[in-house]
mmCIF file of C-alpha atoms and ligand atoms in Angstrom:
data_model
loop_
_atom_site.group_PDB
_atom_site.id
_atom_site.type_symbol
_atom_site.label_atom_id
_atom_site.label_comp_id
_atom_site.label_asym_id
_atom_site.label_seq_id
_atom_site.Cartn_x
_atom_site.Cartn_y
_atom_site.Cartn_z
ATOM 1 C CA UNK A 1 14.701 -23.139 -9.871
ATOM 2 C CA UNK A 2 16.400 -19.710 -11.520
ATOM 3 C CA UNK A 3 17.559 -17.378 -9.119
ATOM 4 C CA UNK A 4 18.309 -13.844 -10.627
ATOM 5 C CA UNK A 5 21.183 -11.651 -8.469
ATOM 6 C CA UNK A 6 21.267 -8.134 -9.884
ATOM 7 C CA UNK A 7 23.752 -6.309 -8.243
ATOM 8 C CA UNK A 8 23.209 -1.744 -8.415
ATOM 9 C CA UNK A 9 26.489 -0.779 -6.851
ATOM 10 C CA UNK A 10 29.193 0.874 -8.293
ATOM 11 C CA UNK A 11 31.708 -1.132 -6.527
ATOM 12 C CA UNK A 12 32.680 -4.256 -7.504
ATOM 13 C CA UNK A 13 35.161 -5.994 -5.141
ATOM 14 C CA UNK A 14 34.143 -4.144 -1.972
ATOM 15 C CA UNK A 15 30.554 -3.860 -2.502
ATOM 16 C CA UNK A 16 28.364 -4.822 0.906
ATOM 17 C CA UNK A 17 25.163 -4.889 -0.671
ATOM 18 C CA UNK A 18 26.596 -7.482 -3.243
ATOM 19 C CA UNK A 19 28.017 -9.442 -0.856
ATOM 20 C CA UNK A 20 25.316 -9.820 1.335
ATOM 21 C CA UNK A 21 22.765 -10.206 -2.140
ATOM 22 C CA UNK A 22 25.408 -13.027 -2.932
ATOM 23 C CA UNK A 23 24.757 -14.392 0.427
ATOM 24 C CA UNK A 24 21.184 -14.752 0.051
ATOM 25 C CA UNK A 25 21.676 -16.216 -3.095
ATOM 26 C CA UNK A 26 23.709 -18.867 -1.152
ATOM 27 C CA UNK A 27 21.116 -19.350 1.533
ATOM 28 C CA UNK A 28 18.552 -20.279 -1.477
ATOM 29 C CA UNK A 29 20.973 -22.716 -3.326
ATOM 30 C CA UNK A 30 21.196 -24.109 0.136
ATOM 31 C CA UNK A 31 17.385 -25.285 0.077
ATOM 32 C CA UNK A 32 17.657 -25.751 -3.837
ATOM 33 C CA UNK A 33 21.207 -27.285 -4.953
ATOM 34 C CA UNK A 34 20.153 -27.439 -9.014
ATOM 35 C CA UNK A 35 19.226 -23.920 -8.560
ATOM 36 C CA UNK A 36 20.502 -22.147 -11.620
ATOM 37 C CA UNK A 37 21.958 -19.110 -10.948
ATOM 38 C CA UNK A 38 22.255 -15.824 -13.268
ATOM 39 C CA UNK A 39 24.242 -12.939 -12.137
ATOM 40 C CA UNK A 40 23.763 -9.120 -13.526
ATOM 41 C CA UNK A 41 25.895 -6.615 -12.442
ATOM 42 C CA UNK A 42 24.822 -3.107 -13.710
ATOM 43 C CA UNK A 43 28.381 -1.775 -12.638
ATOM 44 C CA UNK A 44 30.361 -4.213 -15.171
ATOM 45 C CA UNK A 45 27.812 -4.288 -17.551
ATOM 46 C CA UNK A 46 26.050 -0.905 -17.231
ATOM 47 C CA UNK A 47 22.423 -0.726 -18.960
ATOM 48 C CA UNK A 48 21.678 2.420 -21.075
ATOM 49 C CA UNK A 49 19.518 5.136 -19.510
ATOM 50 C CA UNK A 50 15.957 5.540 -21.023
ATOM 51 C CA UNK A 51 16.704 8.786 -23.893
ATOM 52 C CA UNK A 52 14.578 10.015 -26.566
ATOM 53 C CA UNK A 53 16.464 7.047 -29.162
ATOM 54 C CA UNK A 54 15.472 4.591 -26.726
ATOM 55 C CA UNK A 55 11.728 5.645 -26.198
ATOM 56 C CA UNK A 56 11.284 6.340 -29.999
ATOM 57 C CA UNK A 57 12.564 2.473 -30.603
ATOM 58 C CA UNK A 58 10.138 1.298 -28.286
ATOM 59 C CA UNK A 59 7.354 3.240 -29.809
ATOM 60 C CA UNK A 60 8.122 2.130 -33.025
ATOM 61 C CA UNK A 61 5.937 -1.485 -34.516
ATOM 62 C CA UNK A 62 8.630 -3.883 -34.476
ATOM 63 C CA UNK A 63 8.953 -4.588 -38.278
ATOM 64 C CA UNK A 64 9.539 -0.917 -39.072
ATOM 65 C CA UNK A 65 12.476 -0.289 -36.902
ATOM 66 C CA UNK A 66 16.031 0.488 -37.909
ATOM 67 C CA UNK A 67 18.342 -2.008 -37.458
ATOM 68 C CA UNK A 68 19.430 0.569 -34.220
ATOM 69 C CA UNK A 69 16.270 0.619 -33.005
ATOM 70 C CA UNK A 70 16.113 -2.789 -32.774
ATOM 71 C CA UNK A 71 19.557 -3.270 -31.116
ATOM 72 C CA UNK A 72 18.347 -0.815 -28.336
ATOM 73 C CA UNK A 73 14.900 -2.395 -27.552
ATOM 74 C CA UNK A 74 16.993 -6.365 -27.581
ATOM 75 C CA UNK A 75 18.938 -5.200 -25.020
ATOM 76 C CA UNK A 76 15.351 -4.756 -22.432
ATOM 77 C CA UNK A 77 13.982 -7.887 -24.212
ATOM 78 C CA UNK A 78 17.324 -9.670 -22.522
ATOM 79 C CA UNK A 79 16.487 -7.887 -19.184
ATOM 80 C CA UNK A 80 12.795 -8.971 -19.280
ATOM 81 C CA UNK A 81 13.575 -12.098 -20.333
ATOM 82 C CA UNK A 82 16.042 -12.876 -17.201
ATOM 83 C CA UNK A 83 13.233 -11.346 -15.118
ATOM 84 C CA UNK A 84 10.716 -13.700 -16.288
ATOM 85 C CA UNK A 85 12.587 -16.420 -16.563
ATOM 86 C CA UNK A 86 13.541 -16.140 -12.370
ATOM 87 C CA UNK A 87 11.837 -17.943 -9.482
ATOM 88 C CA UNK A 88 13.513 -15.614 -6.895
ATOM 89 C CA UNK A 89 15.017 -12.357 -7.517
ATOM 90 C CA UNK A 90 17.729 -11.000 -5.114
ATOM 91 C CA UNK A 91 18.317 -6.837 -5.495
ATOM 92 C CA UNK A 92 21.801 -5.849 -4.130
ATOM 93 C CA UNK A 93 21.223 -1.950 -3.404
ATOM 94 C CA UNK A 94 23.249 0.478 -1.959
ATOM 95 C CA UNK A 95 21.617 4.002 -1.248
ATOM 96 C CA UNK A 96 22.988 6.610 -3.312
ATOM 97 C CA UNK A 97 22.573 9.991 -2.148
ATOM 98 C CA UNK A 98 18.244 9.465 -0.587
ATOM 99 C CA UNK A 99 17.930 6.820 -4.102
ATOM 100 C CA UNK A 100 18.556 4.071 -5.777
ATOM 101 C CA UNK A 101 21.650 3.846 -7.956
ATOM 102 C CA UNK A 102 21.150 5.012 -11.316
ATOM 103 C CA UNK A 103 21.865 1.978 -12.671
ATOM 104 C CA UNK A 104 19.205 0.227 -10.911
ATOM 105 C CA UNK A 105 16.918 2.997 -12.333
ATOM 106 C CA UNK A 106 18.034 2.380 -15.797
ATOM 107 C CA UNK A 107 17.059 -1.779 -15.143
ATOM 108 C CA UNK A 108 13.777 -0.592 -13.596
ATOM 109 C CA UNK A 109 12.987 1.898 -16.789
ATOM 110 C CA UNK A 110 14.033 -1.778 -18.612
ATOM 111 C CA UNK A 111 11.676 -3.970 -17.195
ATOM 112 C CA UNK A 112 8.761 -2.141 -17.215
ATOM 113 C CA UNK A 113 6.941 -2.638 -20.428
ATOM 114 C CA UNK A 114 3.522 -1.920 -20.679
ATOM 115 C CA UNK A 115 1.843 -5.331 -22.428
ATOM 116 C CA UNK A 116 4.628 -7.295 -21.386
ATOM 117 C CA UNK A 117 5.692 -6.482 -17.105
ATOM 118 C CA UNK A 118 1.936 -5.018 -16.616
ATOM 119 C CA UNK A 119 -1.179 -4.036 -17.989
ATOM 120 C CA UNK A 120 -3.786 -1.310 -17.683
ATOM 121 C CA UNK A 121 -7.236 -2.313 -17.088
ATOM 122 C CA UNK A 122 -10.604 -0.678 -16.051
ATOM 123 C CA UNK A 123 -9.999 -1.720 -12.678
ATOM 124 C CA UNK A 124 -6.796 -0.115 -12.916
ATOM 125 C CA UNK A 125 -2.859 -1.477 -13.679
ATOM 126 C CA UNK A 126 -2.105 -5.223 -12.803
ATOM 127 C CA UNK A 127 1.237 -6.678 -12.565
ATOM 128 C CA UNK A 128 2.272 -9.577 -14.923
ATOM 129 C CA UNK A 129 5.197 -10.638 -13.507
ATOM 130 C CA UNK A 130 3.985 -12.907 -10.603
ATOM 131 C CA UNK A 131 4.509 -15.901 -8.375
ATOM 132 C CA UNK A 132 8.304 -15.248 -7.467
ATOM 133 C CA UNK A 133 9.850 -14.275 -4.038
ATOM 134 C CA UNK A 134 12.206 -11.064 -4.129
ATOM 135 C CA UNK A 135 14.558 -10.103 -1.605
ATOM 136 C CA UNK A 136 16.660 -6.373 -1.675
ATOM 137 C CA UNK A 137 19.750 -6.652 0.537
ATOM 138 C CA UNK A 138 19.873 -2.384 0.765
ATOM 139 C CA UNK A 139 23.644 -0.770 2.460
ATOM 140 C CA UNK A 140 23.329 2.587 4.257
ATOM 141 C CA UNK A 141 25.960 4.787 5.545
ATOM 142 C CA UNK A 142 23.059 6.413 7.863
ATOM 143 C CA UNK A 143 20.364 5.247 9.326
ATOM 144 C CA UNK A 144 16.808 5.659 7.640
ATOM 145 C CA UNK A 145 14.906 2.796 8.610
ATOM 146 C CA UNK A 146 10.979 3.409 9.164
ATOM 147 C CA UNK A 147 12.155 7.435 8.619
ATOM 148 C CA UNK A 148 10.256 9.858 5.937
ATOM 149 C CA UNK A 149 13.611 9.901 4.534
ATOM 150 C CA UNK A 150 14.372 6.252 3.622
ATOM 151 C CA UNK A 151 12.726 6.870 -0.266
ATOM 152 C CA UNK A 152 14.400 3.112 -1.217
ATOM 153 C CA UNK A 153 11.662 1.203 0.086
ATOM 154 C CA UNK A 154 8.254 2.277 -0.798
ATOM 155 C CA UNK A 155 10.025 3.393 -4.256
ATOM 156 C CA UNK A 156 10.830 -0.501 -4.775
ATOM 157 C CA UNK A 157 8.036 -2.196 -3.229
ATOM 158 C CA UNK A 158 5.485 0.374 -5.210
ATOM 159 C CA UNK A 159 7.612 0.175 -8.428
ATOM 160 C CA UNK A 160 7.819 -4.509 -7.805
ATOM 161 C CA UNK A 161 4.173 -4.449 -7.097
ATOM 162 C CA UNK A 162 3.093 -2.713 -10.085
ATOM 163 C CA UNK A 163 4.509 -5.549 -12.034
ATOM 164 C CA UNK A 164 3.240 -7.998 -9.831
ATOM 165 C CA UNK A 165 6.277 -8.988 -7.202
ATOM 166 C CA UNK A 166 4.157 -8.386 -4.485
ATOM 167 C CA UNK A 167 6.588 -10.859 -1.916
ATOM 168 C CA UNK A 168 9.305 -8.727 -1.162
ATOM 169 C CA UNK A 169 11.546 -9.348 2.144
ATOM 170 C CA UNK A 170 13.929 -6.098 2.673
ATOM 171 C CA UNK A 171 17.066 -6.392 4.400
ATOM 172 C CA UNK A 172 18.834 -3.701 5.955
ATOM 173 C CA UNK A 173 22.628 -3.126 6.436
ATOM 174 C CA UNK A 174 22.458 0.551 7.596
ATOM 175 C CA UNK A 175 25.027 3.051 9.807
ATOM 176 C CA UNK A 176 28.021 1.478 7.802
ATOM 177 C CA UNK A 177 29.558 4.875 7.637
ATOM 178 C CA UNK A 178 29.162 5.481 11.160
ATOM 179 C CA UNK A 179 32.260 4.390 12.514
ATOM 180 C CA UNK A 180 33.898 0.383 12.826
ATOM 181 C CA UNK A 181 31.895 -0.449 16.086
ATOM 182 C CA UNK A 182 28.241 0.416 13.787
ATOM 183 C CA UNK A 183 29.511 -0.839 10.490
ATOM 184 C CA UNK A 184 29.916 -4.080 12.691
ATOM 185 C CA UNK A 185 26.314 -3.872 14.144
ATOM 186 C CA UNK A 186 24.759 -3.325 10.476
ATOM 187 C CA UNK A 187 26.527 -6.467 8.604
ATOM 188 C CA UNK A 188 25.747 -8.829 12.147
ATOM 189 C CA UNK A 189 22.615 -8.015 11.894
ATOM 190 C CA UNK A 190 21.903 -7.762 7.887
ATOM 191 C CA UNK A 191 23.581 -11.345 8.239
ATOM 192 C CA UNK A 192 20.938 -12.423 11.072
ATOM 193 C CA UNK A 193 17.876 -10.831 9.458
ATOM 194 C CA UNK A 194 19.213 -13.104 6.129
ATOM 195 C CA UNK A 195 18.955 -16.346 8.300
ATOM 196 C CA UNK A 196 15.542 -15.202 9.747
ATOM 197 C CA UNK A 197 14.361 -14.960 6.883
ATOM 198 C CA UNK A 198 16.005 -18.341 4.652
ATOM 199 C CA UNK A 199 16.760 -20.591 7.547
ATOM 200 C CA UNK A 200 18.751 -23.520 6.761
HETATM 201 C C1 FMN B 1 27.856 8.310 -4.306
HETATM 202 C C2 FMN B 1 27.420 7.829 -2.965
HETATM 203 C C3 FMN B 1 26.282 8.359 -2.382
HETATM 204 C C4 FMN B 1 25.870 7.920 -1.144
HETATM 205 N N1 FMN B 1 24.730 8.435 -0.591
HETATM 206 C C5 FMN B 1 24.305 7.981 0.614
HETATM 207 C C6 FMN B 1 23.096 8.459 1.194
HETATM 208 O O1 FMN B 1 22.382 9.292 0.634
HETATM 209 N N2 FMN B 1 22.731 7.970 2.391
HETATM 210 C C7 FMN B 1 23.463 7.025 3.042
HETATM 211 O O2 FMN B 1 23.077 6.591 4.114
HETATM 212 N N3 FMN B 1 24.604 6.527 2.507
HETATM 213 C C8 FMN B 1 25.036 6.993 1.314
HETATM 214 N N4 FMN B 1 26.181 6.478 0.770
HETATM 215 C C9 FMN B 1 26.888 5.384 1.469
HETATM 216 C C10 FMN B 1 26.544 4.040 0.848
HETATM 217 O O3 FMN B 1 25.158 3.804 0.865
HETATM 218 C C11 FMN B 1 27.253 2.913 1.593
HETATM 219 O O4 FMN B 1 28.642 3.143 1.539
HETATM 220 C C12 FMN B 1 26.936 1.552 1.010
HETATM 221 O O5 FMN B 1 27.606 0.576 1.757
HETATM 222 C C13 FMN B 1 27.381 1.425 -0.422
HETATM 223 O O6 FMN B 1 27.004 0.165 -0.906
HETATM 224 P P1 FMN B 1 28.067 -0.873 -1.452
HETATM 225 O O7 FMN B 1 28.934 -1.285 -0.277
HETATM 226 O O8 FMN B 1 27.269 -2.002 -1.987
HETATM 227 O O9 FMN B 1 28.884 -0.204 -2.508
HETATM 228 C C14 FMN B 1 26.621 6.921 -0.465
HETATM 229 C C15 FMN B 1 27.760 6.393 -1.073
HETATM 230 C C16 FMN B 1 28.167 6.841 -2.305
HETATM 231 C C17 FMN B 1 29.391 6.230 -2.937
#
Protein backbone atom coordinates (compact mmCIF):
# COMPACT_ATOMS: atom_id res chain seq x y z
CA UNK A 1 0.00 0.00 0.00
CA UNK A 2 1.37 3.83 -0.91
CA UNK A 3 -0.10 6.39 1.06
CA UNK A 4 0.50 9.98 -0.38
CA UNK A 5 0.41 13.01 2.54
CA UNK A 6 0.49 16.35 0.74
CA UNK A 7 0.58 18.91 3.12
CA UNK A 8 -0.89 23.00 1.59
CA UNK A 9 0.03 25.03 4.62
CA UNK A 10 2.41 27.55 4.92
CA UNK A 11 3.46 26.54 8.28
CA UNK A 12 5.62 23.97 8.91
CA UNK A 13 6.17 23.18 12.63
CA UNK A 14 2.83 24.51 13.87
CA UNK A 15 0.66 23.52 11.12
CA UNK A 16 -2.90 21.80 12.43
CA UNK A 17 -3.99 20.64 9.24
CA UNK A 18 -0.57 18.75 8.87
CA UNK A 19 -0.70 17.38 11.98
CA UNK A 20 -3.94 16.05 11.94
CA UNK A 21 -3.21 14.84 7.85
CA UNK A 22 -0.11 13.14 9.62
CA UNK A 23 -2.48 11.58 11.97
CA UNK A 24 -4.57 9.99 9.49
CA UNK A 25 -1.70 8.84 7.84
CA UNK A 26 -0.93 7.05 11.18
CA UNK A 27 -4.40 5.65 11.59
CA UNK A 28 -3.85 3.92 7.96
CA UNK A 29 -0.29 2.51 8.71
CA UNK A 30 -2.12 1.24 11.71
CA UNK A 31 -4.37 -1.20 9.50
CA UNK A 32 -1.40 -1.49 6.91
CA UNK A 33 2.20 -1.66 8.73
CA UNK A 34 4.28 -2.12 5.11
CA UNK A 35 2.40 0.84 4.04
CA UNK A 36 4.88 2.99 2.21
CA UNK A 37 4.61 6.34 2.93
CA UNK A 38 5.52 9.55 0.67
CA UNK A 39 5.33 12.94 2.11
CA UNK A 40 4.94 16.36 -0.10
CA UNK A 41 4.98 19.44 1.49
CA UNK A 42 4.18 22.36 -0.94
CA UNK A 43 5.52 24.85 1.82
CA UNK A 44 9.25 23.30 1.80
CA UNK A 45 9.15 22.36 -1.56
CA UNK A 46 6.83 24.90 -3.23
CA UNK A 47 5.48 23.82 -6.87
CA UNK A 48 5.58 26.53 -9.62
CA UNK A 49 2.31 28.29 -10.48
CA UNK A 50 0.81 27.44 -13.96
CA UNK A 51 2.41 30.78 -16.33
CA UNK A 52 2.45 31.22 -19.94
CA UNK A 53 6.29 29.14 -19.95
CA UNK A 54 4.61 26.46 -18.23
CA UNK A 55 1.42 26.12 -20.49
CA UNK A 56 3.52 26.66 -23.72
CA UNK A 57 5.83 23.50 -22.45
CA UNK A 58 2.91 21.52 -22.03
CA UNK A 59 1.53 22.38 -25.38
CA UNK A 60 4.54 21.65 -26.99
CA UNK A 61 5.03 17.52 -28.65
CA UNK A 62 7.48 16.22 -26.34
CA UNK A 63 10.48 15.73 -28.76
CA UNK A 64 10.44 19.38 -29.81
CA UNK A 65 10.80 20.97 -26.48
CA UNK A 66 13.70 22.97 -25.12
CA UNK A 67 15.64 21.44 -22.73
CA UNK A 68 13.49 24.19 -20.26
CA UNK A 69 10.49 23.11 -21.40
CA UNK A 70 11.13 19.86 -20.55
CA UNK A 71 12.48 20.60 -17.02
CA UNK A 72 9.11 22.43 -16.32
CA UNK A 73 6.65 19.73 -17.60
CA UNK A 74 9.15 16.75 -15.36
CA UNK A 75 8.42 18.49 -12.51
CA UNK A 76 4.10 17.61 -13.01
CA UNK A 77 5.21 14.22 -14.47
CA UNK A 78 6.81 13.70 -10.68
CA UNK A 79 3.49 15.03 -9.19
CA UNK A 80 1.33 12.72 -11.37
CA UNK A 81 3.41 10.08 -10.92
CA UNK A 82 3.17 10.18 -6.87
CA UNK A 83 -0.57 10.59 -7.50
CA UNK A 84 -0.86 7.52 -9.43
CA UNK A 85 1.32 5.64 -7.80
CA UNK A 86 -0.96 6.18 -4.18
CA UNK A 87 -3.60 3.85 -2.75
CA UNK A 88 -4.84 6.58 -0.31
CA UNK A 89 -4.26 10.17 -0.56
CA UNK A 90 -4.41 12.36 2.63
CA UNK A 91 -4.86 16.47 1.77
CA UNK A 92 -3.67 18.60 4.77
CA UNK A 93 -5.60 22.04 4.04
CA UNK A 94 -5.85 25.00 5.84
CA UNK A 95 -8.38 27.72 4.50
CA UNK A 96 -6.74 30.67 3.27
CA UNK A 97 -8.72 33.67 3.07
CA UNK A 98 -12.59 31.63 1.56
CA UNK A 99 -9.71 29.10 -0.60
CA UNK A 100 -7.41 26.77 -0.80
CA UNK A 101 -3.75 27.68 -0.36
CA UNK A 102 -2.12 28.64 -3.41
CA UNK A 103 0.10 26.07 -3.24
CA UNK A 104 -2.45 23.47 -3.25
CA UNK A 105 -3.78 25.28 -6.40
CA UNK A 106 -0.49 25.14 -8.08
CA UNK A 107 -0.49 20.89 -7.27
CA UNK A 108 -4.10 20.83 -8.51
CA UNK A 109 -3.13 22.92 -11.93
CA UNK A 110 -0.20 19.88 -11.75
CA UNK A 111 -2.19 16.98 -11.72
CA UNK A 112 -4.65 17.66 -14.02
CA UNK A 113 -3.57 16.60 -17.42
CA UNK A 114 -5.92 16.07 -19.96
CA UNK A 115 -4.97 12.32 -21.54
CA UNK A 116 -3.25 11.44 -18.54
CA UNK A 117 -5.66 12.52 -14.91
CA UNK A 118 -8.95 12.56 -17.29
CA UNK A 119 -10.40 12.40 -20.52
CA UNK A 120 -13.11 14.03 -22.59
CA UNK A 121 -15.60 11.87 -24.14
CA UNK A 122 -19.04 12.20 -25.91
CA UNK A 123 -20.65 11.39 -22.82
CA UNK A 124 -18.73 14.03 -21.31
CA UNK A 125 -15.16 14.15 -19.03
CA UNK A 126 -14.24 10.90 -17.04
CA UNK A 127 -11.74 10.71 -14.39
CA UNK A 128 -8.65 8.39 -14.79
CA UNK A 129 -7.34 8.41 -11.63
CA UNK A 130 -9.54 5.82 -9.76
CA UNK A 131 -9.90 3.17 -7.10
CA UNK A 132 -8.10 5.10 -4.16
CA UNK A 133 -9.64 6.51 -0.88
CA UNK A 134 -8.83 10.34 -0.17
CA UNK A 135 -9.20 12.04 2.96
CA UNK A 136 -8.71 16.27 3.40
CA UNK A 137 -8.03 17.06 7.06
CA UNK A 138 -9.24 21.10 6.33
CA UNK A 139 -8.25 23.91 9.61
CA UNK A 140 -10.59 26.92 9.95
CA UNK A 141 -10.26 29.89 12.08
CA UNK A 142 -14.25 30.36 11.54
CA UNK A 143 -16.77 28.30 11.15
CA UNK A 144 -18.16 27.45 7.54
CA UNK A 145 -19.35 24.09 7.70
CA UNK A 146 -22.57 23.28 5.44
CA UNK A 147 -22.47 27.47 4.87
CA UNK A 148 -22.59 29.10 1.13
CA UNK A 149 -19.36 30.34 2.24
CA UNK A 150 -17.24 27.21 2.90
CA UNK A 151 -15.88 27.26 -1.14
CA UNK A 152 -13.09 24.35 0.10
CA UNK A 153 -15.34 21.58 -0.26
CA UNK A 154 -17.35 21.40 -3.34
CA UNK A 155 -14.08 23.11 -4.99
CA UNK A 156 -12.14 19.76 -3.96
CA UNK A 157 -14.65 17.17 -4.23
CA UNK A 158 -15.73 18.70 -7.91
CA UNK A 159 -12.03 19.31 -8.85
CA UNK A 160 -11.07 14.99 -7.19
CA UNK A 161 -14.05 13.75 -9.02
CA UNK A 162 -13.22 15.04 -12.30
CA UNK A 163 -10.17 12.91 -12.17
CA UNK A 164 -11.88 10.14 -10.80
CA UNK A 165 -11.34 10.24 -6.70
CA UNK A 166 -14.79 10.02 -6.21
CA UNK A 167 -14.22 8.53 -2.20
CA UNK A 168 -13.45 11.47 -0.40
CA UNK A 169 -14.01 11.63 3.60
CA UNK A 170 -13.61 15.51 4.77
CA UNK A 171 -12.57 16.31 8.11
CA UNK A 172 -13.14 19.43 9.76
CA UNK A 173 -11.03 21.30 12.41
CA UNK A 174 -12.91 24.66 12.31
CA UNK A 175 -13.33 27.88 15.00
CA UNK A 176 -9.50 27.48 15.81
CA UNK A 177 -9.25 31.21 15.89
CA UNK A 178 -12.08 31.59 18.08
CA UNK A 179 -10.60 31.64 21.31
CA UNK A 180 -8.62 28.46 23.51
CA UNK A 181 -11.99 26.93 24.80
CA UNK A 182 -13.15 26.49 20.58
CA UNK A 183 -9.70 25.80 19.27
CA UNK A 184 -10.06 22.88 21.89
CA UNK A 185 -13.56 21.79 20.59
CA UNK A 186 -12.27 21.80 16.79
CA UNK A 187 -8.95 19.51 17.27
CA UNK A 188 -11.27 16.98 19.91
CA UNK A 189 -13.45 16.64 17.53
CA UNK A 190 -11.27 16.68 14.08
CA UNK A 191 -9.41 13.91 16.24
CA UNK A 192 -12.86 11.94 16.87
CA UNK A 193 -14.27 12.37 13.36
CA UNK A 194 -10.49 10.76 12.30
CA UNK A 195 -11.28 7.60 14.47
CA UNK A 196 -14.90 7.45 13.08
CA UNK A 197 -13.82 7.31 10.17
CA UNK A 198 -10.28 4.75 10.37
CA UNK A 199 -11.13 2.87 13.49
CA UNK A 200 -8.46 0.84 14.86
C1 LIG B 1 -3.19 33.99 5.27
C2 LIG B 1 -4.28 33.37 6.08
C3 LIG B 1 -5.59 33.45 5.66
C4 LIG B 1 -6.60 32.88 6.40
N1 LIG B 1 -7.89 32.95 5.96
C5 LIG B 1 -8.88 32.36 6.67
C6 LIG B 1 -10.23 32.38 6.21
O1 LIG B 1 -10.55 32.91 5.15
N2 LIG B 1 -11.16 31.77 6.96
C7 LIG B 1 -10.85 31.14 8.13
O2 LIG B 1 -11.73 30.58 8.77
N3 LIG B 1 -9.58 31.08 8.58
C8 LIG B 1 -8.59 31.69 7.88
N4 LIG B 1 -7.30 31.61 8.33
C9 LIG B 1 -7.01 30.83 9.55
C10 LIG B 1 -6.46 29.46 9.18
O3 LIG B 1 -7.36 28.75 8.36
C11 LIG B 1 -6.18 28.64 10.44
O4 LIG B 1 -5.26 29.35 11.24
C12 LIG B 1 -5.64 27.27 10.13
O5 LIG B 1 -5.43 26.58 11.33
C13 LIG B 1 -4.33 27.32 9.39
O6 LIG B 1 -3.92 26.02 9.09
P1 LIG B 1 -2.55 25.43 9.61
O7 LIG B 1 -2.65 25.33 11.12
O8 LIG B 1 -2.43 24.10 8.96
O9 LIG B 1 -1.45 26.35 9.20
C14 LIG B 1 -6.28 32.20 7.61
C15 LIG B 1 -4.95 32.11 8.01
C16 LIG B 1 -3.95 32.69 7.27
C17 LIG B 1 -2.53 32.56 7.73
Amino acid sequence: MNILQINSSARQQQSQSSRLAGEIVERLRATAPAAIVTERDLARTPHPALDEAALSALFTPAAQRTPEQSARVALDDGLIAELKAADAIVLGVPMYNFGVPAQLKNWIDAVARAGVTFRYTEQGPVGLVQGKKVYVALTRGGQYRNTPADTQVPYLRTFLGFIGLTDVTFIYAEGLAMGAEAEQKALASAQAQIEEALPA
